[in-house]
Every structure is written in structure tokens, then in C-alpha cells.
Tab-separated table of C-alpha atoms in Angstrom:
chain	number	residue	atom	x	y	z
A	1	MET	CA	87.076	81.404	194.682
A	2	LYS	CA	87.110	83.431	197.947
A	3	SER	CA	85.515	87.055	197.779
A	4	SER	CA	87.705	89.903	198.122
A	5	ALA	CA	87.890	93.460	198.547
A	6	ALA	CA	87.030	95.088	194.729
A	7	VAL	CA	89.916	97.583	194.040
A	8	LEU	CA	88.411	98.579	191.054
A	9	SER	CA	85.162	99.800	192.015
A	10	PRO	CA	86.427	99.844	196.551
A	11	ILE	CA	82.987	101.124	196.768
A	12	LEU	CA	81.570	97.814	196.338
A	13	ARG	CA	81.440	95.253	199.084
A	14	SER	CA	83.317	92.488	196.982
A	15	ASP	CA	84.833	91.604	193.611
A	16	THR	CA	81.876	88.612	194.273
A	17	GLN	CA	78.973	91.454	193.796
A	18	GLY	CA	80.837	93.567	191.496
A	19	ARG	CA	80.996	90.540	189.218
A	20	MET	CA	77.444	89.760	189.831
A	21	LEU	CA	76.175	92.790	189.926
A	22	ALA	CA	78.640	92.909	185.897
A	23	SER	CA	76.524	89.635	184.576
A	24	LEU	CA	73.060	91.869	184.988
A	25	LEU	CA	73.266	95.381	184.666
A	26	LEU	CA	76.230	95.479	181.417
A	27	ASP	CA	73.883	92.859	179.795
A	28	PRO	CA	70.320	93.900	181.289
A	29	GLU	CA	68.697	92.148	179.219
A	30	VAL	CA	70.121	88.324	180.335
A	31	GLU	CA	67.986	86.729	183.087
A	32	LEU	CA	70.270	84.013	184.737
A	33	THR	CA	69.205	81.287	187.658
A	34	LEU	CA	71.217	81.869	190.513
A	35	THR	CA	73.170	78.731	189.678
A	36	GLU	CA	74.216	80.725	186.223
A	37	LEU	CA	74.649	83.839	188.584
A	38	ALA	CA	77.415	81.922	190.491
A	39	ARG	CA	78.981	80.199	187.610
A	40	ARG	CA	79.446	84.447	186.123
A	41	ALA	CA	81.276	85.279	189.576
A	42	ASN	CA	83.196	82.487	190.353
A	43	VAL	CA	81.508	81.633	193.389
A	44	ALA	CA	79.119	79.230	194.915
A	45	VAL	CA	75.596	79.988	195.137
A	46	PRO	CA	74.560	80.360	198.829
A	47	THR	CA	78.338	83.478	198.378
A	48	ILE	CA	75.527	85.780	195.871
A	49	LEU	CA	72.252	84.721	197.894
A	50	ARG	CA	72.715	87.474	200.340
A	51	ASP	CA	73.096	90.250	198.032
A	52	VAL	CA	70.492	88.263	195.615
A	53	ASP	CA	68.140	88.864	198.168
A	54	ARG	CA	69.177	92.428	199.599
A	55	LEU	CA	69.796	93.961	195.847
A	56	VAL	CA	66.239	92.409	194.610
A	57	ALA	CA	64.703	93.472	198.062
A	58	GLY	CA	65.768	96.989	197.024
A	59	GLU	CA	64.590	96.833	194.002
A	60	TYR	CA	67.931	96.981	192.090
A	61	LEU	CA	67.196	93.661	190.650
A	62	ARG	CA	64.336	91.705	189.914
A	63	ASP	CA	63.718	88.182	190.040
A	64	ARG	CA	60.864	85.628	189.169
A	65	ARG	CA	60.581	81.496	189.876
A	66	ILE	CA	60.153	78.796	187.047
A	67	GLY	CA	59.306	75.739	188.617
A	68	ARG	CA	62.087	75.633	190.570
A	69	SER	CA	64.350	78.042	188.882
A	70	ARG	CA	64.837	81.195	190.454
A	71	LEU	CA	65.421	84.224	187.421
A	72	ILE	CA	67.573	86.972	188.252
A	73	ARG	CA	67.626	90.140	185.596
A	74	ALA	CA	68.541	93.865	186.051
A	75	ASN	CA	65.675	96.311	187.019
A	76	THR	CA	66.615	99.043	184.173
A	77	SER	CA	63.596	101.316	185.656
A	78	HIS	CA	65.396	101.729	189.200
A	79	PRO	CA	66.257	105.400	188.969
A	80	LEU	CA	70.081	104.484	190.271
A	81	PHE	CA	70.719	101.556	187.005
A	82	ALA	CA	72.160	103.911	184.863
A	83	PRO	CA	74.704	105.001	187.987
A	84	LEU	CA	75.427	101.660	188.938
A	85	ARG	CA	75.660	100.683	185.240
A	86	GLN	CA	77.838	102.767	185.046
A	87	ILE	CA	80.359	102.157	188.321
A	88	ILE	CA	79.842	98.741	187.188
A	89	MET	CA	81.554	99.521	183.693
A	90	TYR	CA	83.781	101.358	185.464
A	91	GLY	CA	85.770	97.934	187.484
A	92	TYR	CA	83.961	94.813	185.513
A	93	GLY	CA	83.471	96.118	182.314
A	94	PRO	CA	85.872	95.466	180.452
A	95	ALA	CA	86.658	91.876	181.101
A	96	VAL	CA	82.603	91.600	180.765
A	97	VAL	CA	82.632	93.905	176.953
A	98	LEU	CA	85.525	92.252	175.367
A	99	THR	CA	84.446	88.346	175.904
A	100	LYS	CA	81.826	89.319	174.833
A	101	LEU	CA	83.037	91.137	171.646
A	102	LEU	CA	85.488	88.621	170.893
A	103	ALA	CA	83.111	85.301	171.623
A	104	ASP	CA	82.285	86.885	167.369
A	105	VAL	CA	85.758	86.503	165.855
A	106	SER	CA	87.080	84.202	164.852
A	107	TYR	CA	90.543	82.347	164.860
A	108	ILE	CA	91.513	82.959	168.500
A	109	ASP	CA	92.976	80.558	170.234
A	110	ALA	CA	92.981	83.027	173.472
A	111	ALA	CA	92.636	86.089	174.678
A	112	TYR	CA	93.633	87.946	178.310
A	113	ILE	CA	93.662	91.247	179.826
A	114	TYR	CA	97.094	91.927	181.176
A	115	GLY	CA	99.033	95.331	182.559
A	116	SER	CA	98.182	97.369	184.987
A	117	TRP	CA	94.064	96.820	185.069
A	118	ALA	CA	94.987	92.652	185.148
A	119	GLU	CA	97.401	94.394	188.161
A	120	ARG	CA	94.096	95.617	189.746
A	121	SER	CA	91.592	93.384	189.227
A	122	SER	CA	93.337	90.547	190.867
A	123	GLY	CA	94.483	93.093	193.833
A	124	LYS	CA	97.460	95.430	193.717
A	125	SER	CA	96.995	98.167	194.542
A	126	GLY	CA	97.990	100.881	192.107
A	127	HIS	CA	97.616	104.342	189.971
A	128	ASP	CA	94.118	103.893	187.821
A	129	PRO	CA	94.257	101.982	184.665
A	130	GLU	CA	94.237	105.164	182.314
A	131	ASP	CA	93.929	102.275	179.010
A	132	ILE	CA	92.604	98.189	179.031
A	133	ASP	CA	95.815	95.839	177.183
A	134	VAL	CA	94.452	92.834	175.645
A	135	LEU	CA	96.351	90.040	173.811
A	136	VAL	CA	95.039	87.829	171.689
A	137	ILE	CA	96.244	84.306	170.450
A	138	GLY	CA	95.970	83.321	167.327
A	139	HIS	CA	95.194	84.566	163.830
A	140	ALA	CA	92.346	86.306	163.696
A	141	ASP	CA	91.560	88.582	160.946
A	142	GLN	CA	93.921	92.098	161.650
A	143	SER	CA	91.291	94.604	160.392
A	144	GLU	CA	88.059	92.582	162.268
A	145	VAL	CA	90.972	92.637	165.897
A	146	TYR	CA	91.274	96.712	165.296
A	147	ALA	CA	87.652	97.174	164.968
A	148	LEU	CA	86.557	95.808	168.364
A	149	ALA	CA	89.273	97.147	169.422
A	150	ARG	CA	87.742	100.929	168.427
A	151	LYS	CA	83.657	99.519	169.455
A	152	ALA	CA	85.303	98.173	172.833
A	153	SER	CA	86.889	101.560	173.862
A	154	GLN	CA	83.922	103.081	172.933
A	155	LEU	CA	82.001	100.537	174.972
A	156	ILE	CA	84.371	100.942	178.211
A	157	GLY	CA	84.650	104.758	177.781
A	158	LYS	CA	89.086	103.926	177.794
A	159	GLU	CA	91.305	103.318	175.339
A	160	VAL	CA	91.137	99.251	174.674
A	161	ASN	CA	94.782	97.876	173.163
A	162	ILE	CA	94.844	94.743	171.048
A	163	ASN	CA	98.109	93.136	170.993
A	164	GLN	CA	97.367	89.742	168.724
A	165	ILE	CA	100.266	87.222	168.671
A	166	ALA	CA	100.625	83.612	166.957
A	167	PRO	CA	99.766	80.607	168.765
A	168	GLU	CA	103.569	79.635	168.741
A	169	ARG	CA	105.120	83.077	169.844
A	170	TRP	CA	102.970	82.458	173.190
A	171	ALA	CA	104.360	79.319	173.670
A	172	SER	CA	108.008	80.619	173.012
A	173	ALA	CA	109.684	80.695	176.215
A	174	ASP	CA	112.474	82.502	175.117
A	175	ASP	CA	110.328	85.677	173.958
A	176	GLY	CA	111.217	88.858	176.630
A	177	PHE	CA	107.159	90.526	176.382
A	178	ILE	CA	105.862	86.460	176.700
A	179	THR	CA	107.722	85.910	179.893
A	180	THR	CA	106.946	89.002	181.592
A	181	VAL	CA	103.053	88.702	180.748
A	182	ARG	CA	103.055	85.306	181.785
A	183	SER	CA	104.327	86.276	185.123
A	184	ARG	CA	101.996	88.993	185.642
A	185	PRO	CA	98.195	88.881	186.536
A	186	LEU	CA	96.147	87.662	182.787
A	187	VAL	CA	92.049	87.828	183.319
A	188	PRO	CA	90.436	85.630	180.824
A	189	LEU	CA	88.950	86.290	177.940
A	190	THR	CA	87.589	83.152	176.425
A	191	ALA	CA	85.175	80.470	177.255
A	192	HIS	CA	88.109	77.611	177.373
A	193	ASP	CA	90.721	79.975	179.255
A	194	ARG	CA	87.951	80.989	182.373
């Protein structure tokens, strides 16, 4: 994937850098190999290597070696960890947080962020998204989905609106809502959709 300018967090050098930092700063206990980090950022290892090296040299990230593997993690003791994490949460957090929360919910076939946040994430300019619109396809327990929306809203700091539909409706070509949603940018939130 080509590295483009960061639209939701334009102070970052690129969306690749934002996705990479999101993988590490939004889950600071995680330690990832360069290959895992590149996969999560949706790029090849050489694409992220310069950013990793710069951020390790600046002590924003820490690294260690186990055999031939280089493991990277967030440096939570860096004085700018909290503000940088907040910037990353703002621009990249919704996809990371929602993917993680949805992984624990049964009977979900697929899930996507749609609407203004998905459009900004895809590079389309416009107003700052006021909320996060999520489409869940499947037969998950409705109360579990609403509880997830409340928790995600607290973690992200923006209202998360979840619209759950049946797989049959998602497959329908005659549904105006589905046609509109499919014609605009979607950010996949389930592992098999990425």
C-alpha cells in the first residue's frame, strides 16, 4: 500500500507512520516484530524501517533482539508518550479500538466504519468527524453491541454509533442504504475483511 499524507492527523508524516504508531501506542503492552508491525501498517518491512529507526533513536519506541528477530514496543516512560498516544487515538484509534472490541463478540460476519471518519481515513478532505459510524453485519446480541458502542465511545472520546444489519440485507442490491454505504469508503474492522 502506498504511504499517503495523514488526513486525520496531519502532523504525522504519513498514514503508514500513523498506523504503525497506532499498533504500538494504543496497546502499549504489545511487542511486535518488524514483520508484524509492517503487516498491521499494511506495508512492506523496508517501508517502516526508517520510521522505526528514527523513533527508536528518539526513544519514542524501544527495541530488543531475540535471535534474528527485532521486537518493537512503545516507550511508555517517554515524556511525550501520553500526548502522542492521544494524537494517535484521535486519528487512528477508532479502527484499532473497534477491531479489538469486536473480536470478542460472537455472530459477527463483518464490520466496517463508514461515513465521515471512513472518508477522512481514505484521504478525502472535509470537516472533522464528530462521531464514528459502524456497520455490523451479523446476528450478534443487541445488548452486547450497544455495550460495545458505549465502551468504544469512552475509549475513543467520540460517540460511536453502531448500526447492526442481517447478512441477507447486506447482500441485497435493492436496499438504498446498503447501496450508498457500499459506494463510499469503508474501513474493515474484522480480521477476515482486512
